[in-house]
Coordinates of C-alpha atoms in Angstrom, one line a residue:
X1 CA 12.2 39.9 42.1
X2 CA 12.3 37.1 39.3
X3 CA 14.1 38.1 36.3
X4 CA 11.3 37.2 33.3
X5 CA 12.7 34.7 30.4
X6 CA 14.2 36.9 27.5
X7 CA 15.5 35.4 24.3
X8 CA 18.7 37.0 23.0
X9 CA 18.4 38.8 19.7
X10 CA 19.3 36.4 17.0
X11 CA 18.8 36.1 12.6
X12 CA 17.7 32.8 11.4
X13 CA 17.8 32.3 7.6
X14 CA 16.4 29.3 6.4
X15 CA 14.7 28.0 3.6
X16 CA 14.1 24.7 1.7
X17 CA 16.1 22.4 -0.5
X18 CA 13.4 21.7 -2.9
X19 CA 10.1 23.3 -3.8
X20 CA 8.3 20.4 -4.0
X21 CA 8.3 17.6 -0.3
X22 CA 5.6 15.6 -1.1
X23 CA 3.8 12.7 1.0
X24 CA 1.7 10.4 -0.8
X25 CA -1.4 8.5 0.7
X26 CA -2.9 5.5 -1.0
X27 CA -7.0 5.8 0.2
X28 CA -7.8 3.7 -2.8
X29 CA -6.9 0.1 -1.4
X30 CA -7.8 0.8 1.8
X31 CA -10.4 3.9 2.9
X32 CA -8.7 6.2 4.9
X33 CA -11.6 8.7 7.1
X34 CA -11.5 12.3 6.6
X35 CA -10.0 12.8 10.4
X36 CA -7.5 10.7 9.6
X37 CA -6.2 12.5 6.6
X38 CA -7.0 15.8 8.4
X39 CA -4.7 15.0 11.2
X40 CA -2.0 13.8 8.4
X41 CA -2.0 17.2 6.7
X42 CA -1.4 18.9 10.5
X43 CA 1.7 16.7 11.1
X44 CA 2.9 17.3 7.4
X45 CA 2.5 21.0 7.9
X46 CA 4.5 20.5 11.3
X47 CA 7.5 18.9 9.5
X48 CA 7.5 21.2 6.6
X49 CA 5.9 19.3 3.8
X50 CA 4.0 21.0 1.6
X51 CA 2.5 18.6 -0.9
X52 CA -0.1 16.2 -0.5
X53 CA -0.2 13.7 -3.1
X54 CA -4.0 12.0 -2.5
X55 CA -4.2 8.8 -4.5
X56 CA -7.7 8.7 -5.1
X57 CA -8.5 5.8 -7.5
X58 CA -7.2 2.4 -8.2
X59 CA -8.3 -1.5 -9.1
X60 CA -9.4 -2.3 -5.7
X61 CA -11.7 0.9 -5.4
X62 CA -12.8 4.4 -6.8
X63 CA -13.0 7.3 -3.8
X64 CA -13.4 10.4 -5.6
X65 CA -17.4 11.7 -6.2
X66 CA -18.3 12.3 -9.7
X67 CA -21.7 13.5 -9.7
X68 CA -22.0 12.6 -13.5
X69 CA -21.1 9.0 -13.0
X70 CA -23.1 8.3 -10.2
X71 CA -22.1 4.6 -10.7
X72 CA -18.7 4.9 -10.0
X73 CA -18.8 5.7 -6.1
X74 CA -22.2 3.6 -6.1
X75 CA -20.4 0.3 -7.4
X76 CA -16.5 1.3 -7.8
X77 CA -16.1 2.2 -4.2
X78 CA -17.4 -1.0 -2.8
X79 CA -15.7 -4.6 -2.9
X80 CA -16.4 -8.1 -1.7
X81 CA -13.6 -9.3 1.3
X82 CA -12.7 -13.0 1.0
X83 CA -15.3 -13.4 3.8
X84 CA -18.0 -12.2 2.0
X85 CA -18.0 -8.6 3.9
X86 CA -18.7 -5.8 1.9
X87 CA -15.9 -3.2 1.9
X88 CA -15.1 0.7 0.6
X89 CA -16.3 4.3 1.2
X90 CA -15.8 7.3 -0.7
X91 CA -15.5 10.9 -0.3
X92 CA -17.8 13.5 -1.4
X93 CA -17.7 16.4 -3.2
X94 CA -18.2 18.7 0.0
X95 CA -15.3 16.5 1.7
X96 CA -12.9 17.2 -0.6
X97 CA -13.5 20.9 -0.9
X98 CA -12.9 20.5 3.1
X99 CA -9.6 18.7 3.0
X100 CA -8.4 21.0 0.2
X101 CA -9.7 24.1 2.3
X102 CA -7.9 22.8 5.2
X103 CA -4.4 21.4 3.9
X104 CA -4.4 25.5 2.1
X105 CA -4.8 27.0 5.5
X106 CA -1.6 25.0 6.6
X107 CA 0.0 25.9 3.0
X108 CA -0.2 22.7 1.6
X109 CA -1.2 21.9 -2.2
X110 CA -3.5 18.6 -2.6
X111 CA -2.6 17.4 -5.9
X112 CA -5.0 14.5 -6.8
X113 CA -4.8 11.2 -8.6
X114 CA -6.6 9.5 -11.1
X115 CA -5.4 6.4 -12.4
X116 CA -5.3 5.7 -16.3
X117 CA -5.3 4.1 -18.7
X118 CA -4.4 1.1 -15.6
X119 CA -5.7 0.2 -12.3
X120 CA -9.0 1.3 -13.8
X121 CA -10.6 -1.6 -12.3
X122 CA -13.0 -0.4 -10.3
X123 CA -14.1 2.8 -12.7
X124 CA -14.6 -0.6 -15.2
X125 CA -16.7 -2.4 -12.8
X126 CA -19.1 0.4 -12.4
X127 CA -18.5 1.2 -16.3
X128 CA -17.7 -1.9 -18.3
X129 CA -18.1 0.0 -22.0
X130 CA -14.9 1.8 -20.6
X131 CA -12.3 -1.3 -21.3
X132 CA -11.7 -3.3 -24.8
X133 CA -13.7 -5.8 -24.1
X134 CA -16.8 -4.4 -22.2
X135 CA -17.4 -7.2 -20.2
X136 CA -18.7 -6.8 -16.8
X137 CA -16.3 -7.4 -14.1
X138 CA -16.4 -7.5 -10.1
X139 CA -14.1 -4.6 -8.1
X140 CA -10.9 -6.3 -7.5
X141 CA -10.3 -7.8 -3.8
X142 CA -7.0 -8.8 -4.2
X143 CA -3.9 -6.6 -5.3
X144 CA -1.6 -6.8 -8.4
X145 CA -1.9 -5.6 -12.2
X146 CA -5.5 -6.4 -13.7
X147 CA -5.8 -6.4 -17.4
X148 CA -9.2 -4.0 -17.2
X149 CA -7.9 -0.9 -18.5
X150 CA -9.3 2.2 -20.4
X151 CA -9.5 1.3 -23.8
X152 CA -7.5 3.7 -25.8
X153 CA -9.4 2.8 -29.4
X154 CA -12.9 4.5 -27.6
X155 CA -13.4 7.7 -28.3
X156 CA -16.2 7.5 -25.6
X157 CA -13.7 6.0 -23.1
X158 CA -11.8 9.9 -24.0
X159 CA -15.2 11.6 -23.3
X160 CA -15.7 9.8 -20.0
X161 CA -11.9 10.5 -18.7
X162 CA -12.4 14.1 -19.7
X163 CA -15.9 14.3 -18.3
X164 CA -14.3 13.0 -15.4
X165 CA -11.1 15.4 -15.0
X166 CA -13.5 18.5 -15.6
X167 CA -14.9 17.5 -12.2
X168 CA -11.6 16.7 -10.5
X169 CA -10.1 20.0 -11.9
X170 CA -13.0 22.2 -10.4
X171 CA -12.4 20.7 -7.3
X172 CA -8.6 20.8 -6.7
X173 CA -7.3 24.4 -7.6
X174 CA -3.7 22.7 -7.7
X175 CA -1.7 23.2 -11.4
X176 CA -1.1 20.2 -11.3
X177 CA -3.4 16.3 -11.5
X178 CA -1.3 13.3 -11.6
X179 CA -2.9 10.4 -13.7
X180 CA -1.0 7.8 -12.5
X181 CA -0.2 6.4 -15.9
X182 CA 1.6 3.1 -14.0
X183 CA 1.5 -0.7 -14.8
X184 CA -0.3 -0.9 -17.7
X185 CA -1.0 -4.6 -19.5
X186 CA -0.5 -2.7 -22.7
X187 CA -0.7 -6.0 -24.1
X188 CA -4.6 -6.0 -23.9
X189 CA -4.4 -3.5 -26.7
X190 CA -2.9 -5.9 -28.9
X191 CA -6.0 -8.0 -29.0
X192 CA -7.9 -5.1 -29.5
X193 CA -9.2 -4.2 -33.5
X194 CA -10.2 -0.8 -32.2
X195 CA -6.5 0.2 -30.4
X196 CA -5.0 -1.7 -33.0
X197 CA -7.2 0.9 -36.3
X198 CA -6.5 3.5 -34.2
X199 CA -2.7 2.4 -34.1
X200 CA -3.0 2.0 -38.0
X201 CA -4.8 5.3 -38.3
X202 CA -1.9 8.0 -36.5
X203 CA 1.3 5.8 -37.5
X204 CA 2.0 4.8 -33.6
X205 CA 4.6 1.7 -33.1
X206 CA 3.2 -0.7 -31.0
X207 CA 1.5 -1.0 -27.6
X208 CA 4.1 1.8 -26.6
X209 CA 3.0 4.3 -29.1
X210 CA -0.4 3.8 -27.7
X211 CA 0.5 4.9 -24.3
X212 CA 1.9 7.5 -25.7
X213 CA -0.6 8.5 -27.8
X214 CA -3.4 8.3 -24.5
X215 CA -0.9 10.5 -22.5
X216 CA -0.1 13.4 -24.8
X217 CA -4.4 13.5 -25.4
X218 CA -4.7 13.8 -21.7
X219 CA -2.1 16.2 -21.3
X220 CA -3.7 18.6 -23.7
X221 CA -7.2 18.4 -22.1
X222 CA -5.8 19.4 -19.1
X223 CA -3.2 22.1 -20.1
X224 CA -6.3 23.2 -22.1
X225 CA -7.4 23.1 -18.1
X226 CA -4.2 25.0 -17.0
X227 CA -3.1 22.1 -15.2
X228 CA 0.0 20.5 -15.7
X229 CA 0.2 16.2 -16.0
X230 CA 2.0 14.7 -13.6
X231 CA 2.4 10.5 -13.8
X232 CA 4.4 7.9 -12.4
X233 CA 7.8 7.5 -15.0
X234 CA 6.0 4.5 -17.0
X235 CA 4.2 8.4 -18.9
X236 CA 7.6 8.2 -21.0
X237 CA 6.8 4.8 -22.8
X238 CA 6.4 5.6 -26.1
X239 CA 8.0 9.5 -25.7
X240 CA 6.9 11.6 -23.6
X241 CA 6.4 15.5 -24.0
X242 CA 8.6 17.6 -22.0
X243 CA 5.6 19.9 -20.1
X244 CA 4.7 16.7 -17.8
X245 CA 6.3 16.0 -14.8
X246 CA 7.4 12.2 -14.1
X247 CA 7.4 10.9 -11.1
X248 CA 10.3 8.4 -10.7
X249 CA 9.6 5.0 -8.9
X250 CA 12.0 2.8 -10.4
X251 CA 15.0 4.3 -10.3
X252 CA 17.5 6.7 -11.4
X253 CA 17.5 4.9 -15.0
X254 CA 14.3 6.4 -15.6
X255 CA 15.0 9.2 -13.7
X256 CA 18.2 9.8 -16.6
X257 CA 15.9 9.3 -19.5
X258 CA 13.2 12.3 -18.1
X259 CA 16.2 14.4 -17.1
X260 CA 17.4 13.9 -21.1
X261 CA 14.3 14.5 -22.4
X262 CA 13.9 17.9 -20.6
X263 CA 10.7 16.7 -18.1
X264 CA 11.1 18.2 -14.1
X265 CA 11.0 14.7 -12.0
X266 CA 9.9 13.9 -8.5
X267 CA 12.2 11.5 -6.7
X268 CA 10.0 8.7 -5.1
X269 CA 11.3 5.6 -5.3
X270 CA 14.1 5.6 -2.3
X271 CA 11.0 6.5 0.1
X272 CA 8.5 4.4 -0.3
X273 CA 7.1 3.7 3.3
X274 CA 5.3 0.6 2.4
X275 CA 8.4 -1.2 3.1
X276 CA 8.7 -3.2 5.8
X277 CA 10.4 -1.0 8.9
X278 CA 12.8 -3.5 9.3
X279 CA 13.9 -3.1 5.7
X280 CA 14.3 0.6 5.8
X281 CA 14.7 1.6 9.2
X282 CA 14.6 5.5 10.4
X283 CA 18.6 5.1 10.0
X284 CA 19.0 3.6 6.6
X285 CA 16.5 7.0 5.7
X286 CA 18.7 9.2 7.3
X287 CA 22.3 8.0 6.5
X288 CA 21.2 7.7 2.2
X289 CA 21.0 10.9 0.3
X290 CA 19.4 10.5 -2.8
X291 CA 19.8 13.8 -4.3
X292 CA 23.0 13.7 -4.0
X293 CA 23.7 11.5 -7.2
X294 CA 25.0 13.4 -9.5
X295 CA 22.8 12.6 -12.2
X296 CA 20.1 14.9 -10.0
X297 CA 22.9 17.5 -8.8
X298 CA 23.5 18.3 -12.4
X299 CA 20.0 19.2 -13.1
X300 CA 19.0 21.7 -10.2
X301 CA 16.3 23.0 -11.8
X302 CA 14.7 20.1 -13.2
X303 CA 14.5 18.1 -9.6
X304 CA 11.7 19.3 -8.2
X305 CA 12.0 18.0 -5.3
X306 CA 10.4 14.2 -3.9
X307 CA 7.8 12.6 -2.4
X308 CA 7.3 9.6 0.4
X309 CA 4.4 6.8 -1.5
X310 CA 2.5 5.0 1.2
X311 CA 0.8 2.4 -0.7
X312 CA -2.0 1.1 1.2
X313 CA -2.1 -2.8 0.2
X314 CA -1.2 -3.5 3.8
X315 CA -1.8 -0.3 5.6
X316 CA -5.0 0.3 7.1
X317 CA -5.6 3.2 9.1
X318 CA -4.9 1.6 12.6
X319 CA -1.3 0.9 11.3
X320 CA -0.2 3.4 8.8
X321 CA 1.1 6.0 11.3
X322 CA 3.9 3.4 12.7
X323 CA 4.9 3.4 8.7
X324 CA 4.8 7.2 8.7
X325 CA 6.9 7.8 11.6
X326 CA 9.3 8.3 12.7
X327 CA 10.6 7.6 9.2
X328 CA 9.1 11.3 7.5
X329 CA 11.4 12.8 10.0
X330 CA 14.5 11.1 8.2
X331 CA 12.7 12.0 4.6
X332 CA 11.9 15.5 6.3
X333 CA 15.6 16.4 6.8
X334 CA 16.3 14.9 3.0
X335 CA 13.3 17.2 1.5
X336 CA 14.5 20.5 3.5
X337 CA 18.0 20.7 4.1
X338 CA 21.0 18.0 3.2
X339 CA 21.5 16.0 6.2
X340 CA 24.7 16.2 8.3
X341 CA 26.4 12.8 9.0
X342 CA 25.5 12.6 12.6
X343 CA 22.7 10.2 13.2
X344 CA 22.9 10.2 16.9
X345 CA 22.1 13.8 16.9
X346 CA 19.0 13.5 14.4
X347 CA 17.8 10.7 16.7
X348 CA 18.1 12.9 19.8
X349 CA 15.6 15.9 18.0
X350 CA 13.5 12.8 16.9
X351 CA 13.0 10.8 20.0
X352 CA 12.0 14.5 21.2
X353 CA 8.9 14.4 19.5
X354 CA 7.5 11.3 20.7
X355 CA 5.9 13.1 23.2
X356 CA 4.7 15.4 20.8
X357 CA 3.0 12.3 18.8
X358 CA 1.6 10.3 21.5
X359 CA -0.8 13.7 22.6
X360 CA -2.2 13.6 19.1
X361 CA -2.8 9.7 19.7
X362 CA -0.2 9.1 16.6
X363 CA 0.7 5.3 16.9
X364 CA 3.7 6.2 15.4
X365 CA 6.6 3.1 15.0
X366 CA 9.6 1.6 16.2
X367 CA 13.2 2.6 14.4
X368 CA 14.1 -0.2 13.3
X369 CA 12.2 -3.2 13.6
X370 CA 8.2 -3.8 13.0
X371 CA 5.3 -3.4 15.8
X372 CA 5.2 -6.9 16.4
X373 CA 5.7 -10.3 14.8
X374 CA 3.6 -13.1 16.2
X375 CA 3.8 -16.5 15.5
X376 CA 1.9 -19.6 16.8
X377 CA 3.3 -23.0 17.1
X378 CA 2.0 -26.2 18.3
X379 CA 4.3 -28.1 20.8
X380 CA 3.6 -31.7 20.7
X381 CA 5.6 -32.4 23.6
X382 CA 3.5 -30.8 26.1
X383 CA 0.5 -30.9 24.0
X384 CA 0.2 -27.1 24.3
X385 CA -0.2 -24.2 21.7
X386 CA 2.4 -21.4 22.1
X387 CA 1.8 -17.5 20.7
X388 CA 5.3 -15.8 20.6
X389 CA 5.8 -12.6 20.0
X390 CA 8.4 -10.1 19.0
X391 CA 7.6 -6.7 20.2
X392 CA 9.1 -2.8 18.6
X393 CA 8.4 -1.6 21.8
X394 CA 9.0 -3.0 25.8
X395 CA 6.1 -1.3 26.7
X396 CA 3.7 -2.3 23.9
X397 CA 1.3 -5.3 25.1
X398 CA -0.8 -8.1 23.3
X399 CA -4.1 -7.5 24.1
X400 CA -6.2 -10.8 23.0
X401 CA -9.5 -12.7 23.2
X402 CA -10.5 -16.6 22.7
X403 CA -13.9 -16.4 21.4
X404 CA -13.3 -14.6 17.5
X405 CA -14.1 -11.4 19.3
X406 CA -12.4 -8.1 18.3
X407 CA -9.7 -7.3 21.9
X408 CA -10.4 -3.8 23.1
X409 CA -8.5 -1.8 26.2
X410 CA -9.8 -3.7 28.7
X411 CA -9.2 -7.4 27.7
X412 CA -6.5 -9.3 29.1
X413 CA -3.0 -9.3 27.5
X414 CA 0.5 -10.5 27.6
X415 CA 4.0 -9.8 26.5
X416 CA 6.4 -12.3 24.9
X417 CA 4.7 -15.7 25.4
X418 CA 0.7 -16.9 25.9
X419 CA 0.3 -20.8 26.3
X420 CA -2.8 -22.3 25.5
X421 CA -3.8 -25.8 26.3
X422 CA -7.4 -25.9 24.0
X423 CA -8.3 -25.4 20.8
X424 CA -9.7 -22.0 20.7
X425 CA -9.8 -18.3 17.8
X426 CA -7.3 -16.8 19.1
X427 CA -7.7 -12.7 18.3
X428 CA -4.8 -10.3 19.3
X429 CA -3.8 -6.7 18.5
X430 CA -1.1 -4.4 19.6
X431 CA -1.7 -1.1 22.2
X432 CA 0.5 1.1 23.9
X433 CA -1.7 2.8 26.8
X434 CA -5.0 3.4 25.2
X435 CA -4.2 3.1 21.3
X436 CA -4.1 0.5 19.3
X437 CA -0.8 0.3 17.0
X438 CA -2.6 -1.8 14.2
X439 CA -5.4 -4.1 12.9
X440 CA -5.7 -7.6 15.4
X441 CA -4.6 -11.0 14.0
X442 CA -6.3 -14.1 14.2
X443 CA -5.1 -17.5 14.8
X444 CA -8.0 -20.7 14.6
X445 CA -7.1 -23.6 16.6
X446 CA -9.3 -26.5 15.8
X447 CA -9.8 -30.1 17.6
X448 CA -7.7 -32.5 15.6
X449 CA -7.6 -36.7 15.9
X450 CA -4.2 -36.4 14.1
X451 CA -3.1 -33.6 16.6
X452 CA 1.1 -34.1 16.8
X453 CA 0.9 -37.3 14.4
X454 CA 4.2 -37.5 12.5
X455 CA 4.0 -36.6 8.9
X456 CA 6.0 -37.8 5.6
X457 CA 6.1 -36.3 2.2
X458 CA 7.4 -38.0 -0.4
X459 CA 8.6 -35.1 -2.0
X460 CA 9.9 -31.7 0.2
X461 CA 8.1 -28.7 0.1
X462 CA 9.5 -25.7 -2.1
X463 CA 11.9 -23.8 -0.3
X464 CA 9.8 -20.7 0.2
X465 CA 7.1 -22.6 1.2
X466 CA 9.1 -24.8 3.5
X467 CA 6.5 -25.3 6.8
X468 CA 7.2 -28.8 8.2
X469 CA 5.1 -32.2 8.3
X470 CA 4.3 -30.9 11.8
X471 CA 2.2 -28.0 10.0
X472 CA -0.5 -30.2 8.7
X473 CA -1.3 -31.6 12.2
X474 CA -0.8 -29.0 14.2
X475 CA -4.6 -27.8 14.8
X476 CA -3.8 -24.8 12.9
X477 CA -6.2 -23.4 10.4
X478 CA -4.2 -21.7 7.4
X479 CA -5.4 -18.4 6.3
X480 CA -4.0 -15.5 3.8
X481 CA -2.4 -13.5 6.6
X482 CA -0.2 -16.2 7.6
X483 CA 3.6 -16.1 6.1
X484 CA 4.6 -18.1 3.5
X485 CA 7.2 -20.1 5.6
X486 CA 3.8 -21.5 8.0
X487 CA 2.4 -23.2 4.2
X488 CA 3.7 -26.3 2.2
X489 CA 3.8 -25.7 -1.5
X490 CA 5.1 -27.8 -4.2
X491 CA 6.4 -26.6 -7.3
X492 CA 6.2 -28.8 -10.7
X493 CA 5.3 -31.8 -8.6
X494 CA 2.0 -33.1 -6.2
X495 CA 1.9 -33.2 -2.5
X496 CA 2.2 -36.7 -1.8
X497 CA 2.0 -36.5 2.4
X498 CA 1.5 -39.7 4.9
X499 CA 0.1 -39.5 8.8
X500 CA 0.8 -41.9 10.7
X501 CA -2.0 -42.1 13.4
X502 CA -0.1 -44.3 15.5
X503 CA -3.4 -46.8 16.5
X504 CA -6.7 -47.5 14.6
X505 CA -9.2 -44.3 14.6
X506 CA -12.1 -43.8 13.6
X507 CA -12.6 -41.4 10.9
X508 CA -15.6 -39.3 10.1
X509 CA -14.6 -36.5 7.8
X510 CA -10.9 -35.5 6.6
X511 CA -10.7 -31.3 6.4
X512 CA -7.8 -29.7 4.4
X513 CA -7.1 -26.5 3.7
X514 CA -5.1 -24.8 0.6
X515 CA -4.3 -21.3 -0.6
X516 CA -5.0 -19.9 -3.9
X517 CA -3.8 -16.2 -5.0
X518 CA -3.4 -16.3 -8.8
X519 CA -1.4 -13.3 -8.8
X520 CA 1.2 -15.3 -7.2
X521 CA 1.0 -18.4 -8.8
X522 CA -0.3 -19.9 -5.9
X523 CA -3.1 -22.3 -7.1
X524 CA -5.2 -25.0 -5.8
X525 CA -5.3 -28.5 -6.6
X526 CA -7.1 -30.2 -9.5
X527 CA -8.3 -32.8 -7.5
X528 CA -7.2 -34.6 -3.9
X529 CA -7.1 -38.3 -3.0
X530 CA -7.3 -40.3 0.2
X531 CA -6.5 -43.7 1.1
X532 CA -6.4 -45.4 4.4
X533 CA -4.6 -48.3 5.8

């Protein structure tokens, strides 16, 4: 008869590096659905995190209910697109008490964030008294650091943060709430009489002292709470007292000054998964030990341990698991155990769960290179359009449409290459089988009398906005989600561009198209000229 499996008697002792293996989730720039984060705290539980850092709040949008300011999830959640489209969500009360309820099951802490006194655009949109100026302002639909921040000369802007944090405390039973405390124009408190009495009034130097000053006020409302302060390392400006934890993002230099100052630190700056995979691939995670610098060896029990950021600027819920994983596995191993030097057999146990993955319809990444990378370029040769496109996966296809209409499983699709022959809005996005890998792109091709006519410019474009002549004649509409290199920019001079239309033509209109985003100096012209010959 068959022998029935038996597993020989065996002792496995095992337990973690560090207390704290944290995964952070921005749902602030981009709304992230309860499922979504659900199914995050199962695969987190899987690979033995334990912390989940929920970023709850920032400029482009406020996520968190607060039955007291109704205004803040009724205006501060909610953003205009470029296109007009309206934009946001939130998560109530109930919601949250879910997730929290769920992630304990699976022995994970939700530790919330809150941002102050900066990227408190969107609380100030919905509550303008909150900033220096009290000016009403829109929710931010661009990224960057916004000079709308808490101002720390109102008393009432205290009552309101506090009001605020009772809430948020009664809802997470974690020790600990992080307020952010990251890229603040302190600078706006300068200009302001009220900062600048209250400066006068408790002997604080500068803009510095001031953050100071908010952070210790916060801390002691919430360890009047029992909650401990957690913030990104900028806390320290100013001094910082030792009970908070900082949260180190730039680097072991700040990492020092906590560490001397007697704080516990979180490590977060050598896993940030926002980072392009091609620019920290599942091997660069693996092979780089950050804890063992001996700056964070010699303080054992200060390290708490670290957490992975995934800021949310460009990742949307159809693309953030490819930035997840594999490349928690890597951060996994760090956050556990020290990782042996043998990659090949980490990537063996990691390939292993791709399986694993794909069941849970987890679009997770490639190791080393992004999902895909398409470009479109006009060929004036054979008159023809040609989409390339560099895949992370041989099996991942391009599935597209013609008409501006969003591709689903069905539509038609192609590899490497798609030719087209007519001007036409060109919509593509990424699956493998039935999933779709991330949000679609969109390429305009418009009827052109100058289509292929040589260009001049008088002066060449700046280097990192190098596109050719051929770019202004192409048929190509330029948008905000195309790369710098497809743009001519000029830097300290004017475009000054010639097309030669090779025979007379008759001209009805002339359309031109230029980018503006402030927050990167990018601006449009004054004015713009034509003349004809």
């Amino acid at each position: 008869h068959e022998v029935p499996p038996a597993i020989p008697a065996v002792g496995i002792e095992d337990a973690p590096r560090h207390a704290w293996r944290g995964v952070m989730l921005d749902t602030a720039r981009h709304f992230y659905p309860v499922d979504f984060i659900k199914r995050q705290i199962d695969l987190m539980a899987y690979y033995k995190f334990d912390v989940f850092h929920w970023h709850l709040t920032d400029d482009q949008g406020w996520r968190i209910q607060i039955r007291q300011y109704p205004k803040l999830t009724g205006v501060g959640a909610w953003r205009t697109e470029a296109d007009g489209s309206r934009y946001g969500g939130f998560y109530t009360q109930q919601e949250i008490r879910d997730v929290v309820a769920y992630a304990s099951q699976r022995n994970i802490m939700v530790v919330p964030e809150v941002e102050m006194p900066g990227h408190t655009s969107a609380a100030i949109a919905a509550y303008p008294e909150l900033s220096c100026s009290g000016k009403p302002i829109d929710v931010p639909a661009t990224w960057g650091v916004f000079r709308d921040v808490d101002c720390v000369g109102k008393d009432s802007a205290f009552r309101f943060l506090e009001n605020v944090l009772d809430e948020v405390a009664a809802l997470f039973p974690s020790p600990y709430v992080h307020i952010g405390g990251d890229e603040v124009p302190e600078g706006v408190w300068a200009d302001c009489e009220s900062c600048q009495a209250l400066a006068k009034e408790n002997g604080l130097t500068g803009e510095a002292g001031l953050h100071s000053y908010f952070v210790r006020r916060i801390q002691q409302y919430l360890s009047g709470k029992g909650k401990t302060l957690v913030g990104w390392d900028e806390i320290m400006e100013g001094g910082m007292d030792p009970g908070a934890i900082v949260e180190v993002w730039r680097g072991p230099q700040e990492a020092a000054k906590a560490l001397a100052n007697g704080n516990r630190i979180l490590i977060a700056s050598p896993f940030y998964l926002d980072t392009p995979i091609d620019n920290m691939t599942l091997e660069d995670l693996y092979r780089s030990d950050p804890f063992a610098n001996p700056l964070y060896t010699a303080h054992p029990k200060l390290v708490l341990g670290g957490e992975a950021p995934l800021w949310s600027e460009h990742a949307t819920p159809l693309n953030a698991d490819a930035r997840l994983y594999p490349r928690l596995f890597a951060i996994a191993e760090h956050f556990w155990g020290s990782p042996k030097d043998d990659y090949s057999g980490f990537l063996l146990r990691a390939r292993v769960q791709e399986a694993s993955l794909a069941a849970r319809h987890v679009a997770y990444g490639p190791e080393d290179k992004d999902i895909v990378d398409a470009r479109l370029r006009f060929d004036p040769t054979y008159k023809r359009w040609r989409v390339r496109a560099a895949r992370g996966f041989d099996d991942l296809r391009l599935n597209y449409t013609l008409d501006g209409s969003q591709p689903t499983v069905r539509s038609p699709s192609f590899g490497d290459v798609l030719d087209l022959y007519t001007p036409a809005t060109v919509t593509m996005a990424p699956f493998r089988g039935d999933v779709q890998y991330q949000a679609s792109q969109t390429f305009k091709i418009v009827p052109n009398l100058a289509l292929g006519d040589p260009v001049a410019f008088a002066t060449p474009p700046a280097t990192k906005y190098s596109g050719g002549p051929m770019q202004l004649t192409d048929g190509i509409l330029g948008g905000p989600d195309l790369p710098d290199s497809a743009w001519a920019g000029w830097e300290g001079v004017d475009m000054d561009a010639s097309v030669d239309l090779g025979k007379p033509v008759t001209i009805k209109s002339v359309d031109t198209r230029f980018l503006q985003d402030s927050n990167e100096w990018i601006l449009l012209p004054r004015s713009v000229s034509l003349e004809v010959s």
